[in-house]
Steps between C-alpha positions, in 0.01 A plus 500: 500500500167363583249638722583426871264547789625679793456312845433639820849446622639664199272798544637519875841486379457764241323721747806454751787547250373716230541845668875453560615248233617544130297300236804268441514407854105450486538293183760262686260484804216344275750275336413636152138424528411872424675764288587838598154628329276252654664581853452885440145432399402322812662747706279778331202300567562438866584874528875438582774775459867528524631639825695819542781270628492315161559823308779619736678175459479514126619852466793467750620167399524627119741778513539488118214673340412355134645832339825480696781594214233623258682770329301775350627845407303767720584755229343338215174445704486867591590574130193319384282593820452134581325395841700400789706173559194336663320492180770330322540119471653236286303248301553144454722550188729772703327807336450792721134609532332805620157588608390731239140599374336250735699198419880370517665587163865406382697787617703541171178493310380805730827701448514437128120660495598771736802610272355440161133602583342182360504127581719245354364428150307187422747237365789637673676419825758678706870347548723584767838576294726414813294192590410624847130501599562723770653784306218742445702765309304621174829474306561115580149434355464394118178450314521205279229299307366171615596340189870588554471355848375185317765487252773554754374213726432269200557137496732542188715719675627215723809281401427209267605242809213662701236503233 
């Protein structure tokens, strides 16, 4: 998107609508001239903030939190003395991450390290034997080499029709 200057009218519209409007509505209001980042940056420069009403609308409208249906075994968390649920998230690949030693780390790796007293060795990876990334039981984790993973997903394993 090319650099676009704000007109006075657009700045007035932003000042009027920004406190109570979602960024998607603001994007439509400006007919796509400014993306979310440009709108937010302009609002910051002008000292605009979202209103209390905006946040109340968001949290009452969305009755389903992001972690609804996320099943974790509280006994397993207690067994490994893991932090509370608020410090656990799912990354973009679907793996559970936990805040550990000042950063988010994959939960299965933290559990492996707690159980075995050492981190996952170099060149090795953890595999969920049941295929369920939400199952954090140590008995469901298997240590395999990255070479085995590569051989398992090799192109030569596909049928000849696909190759």
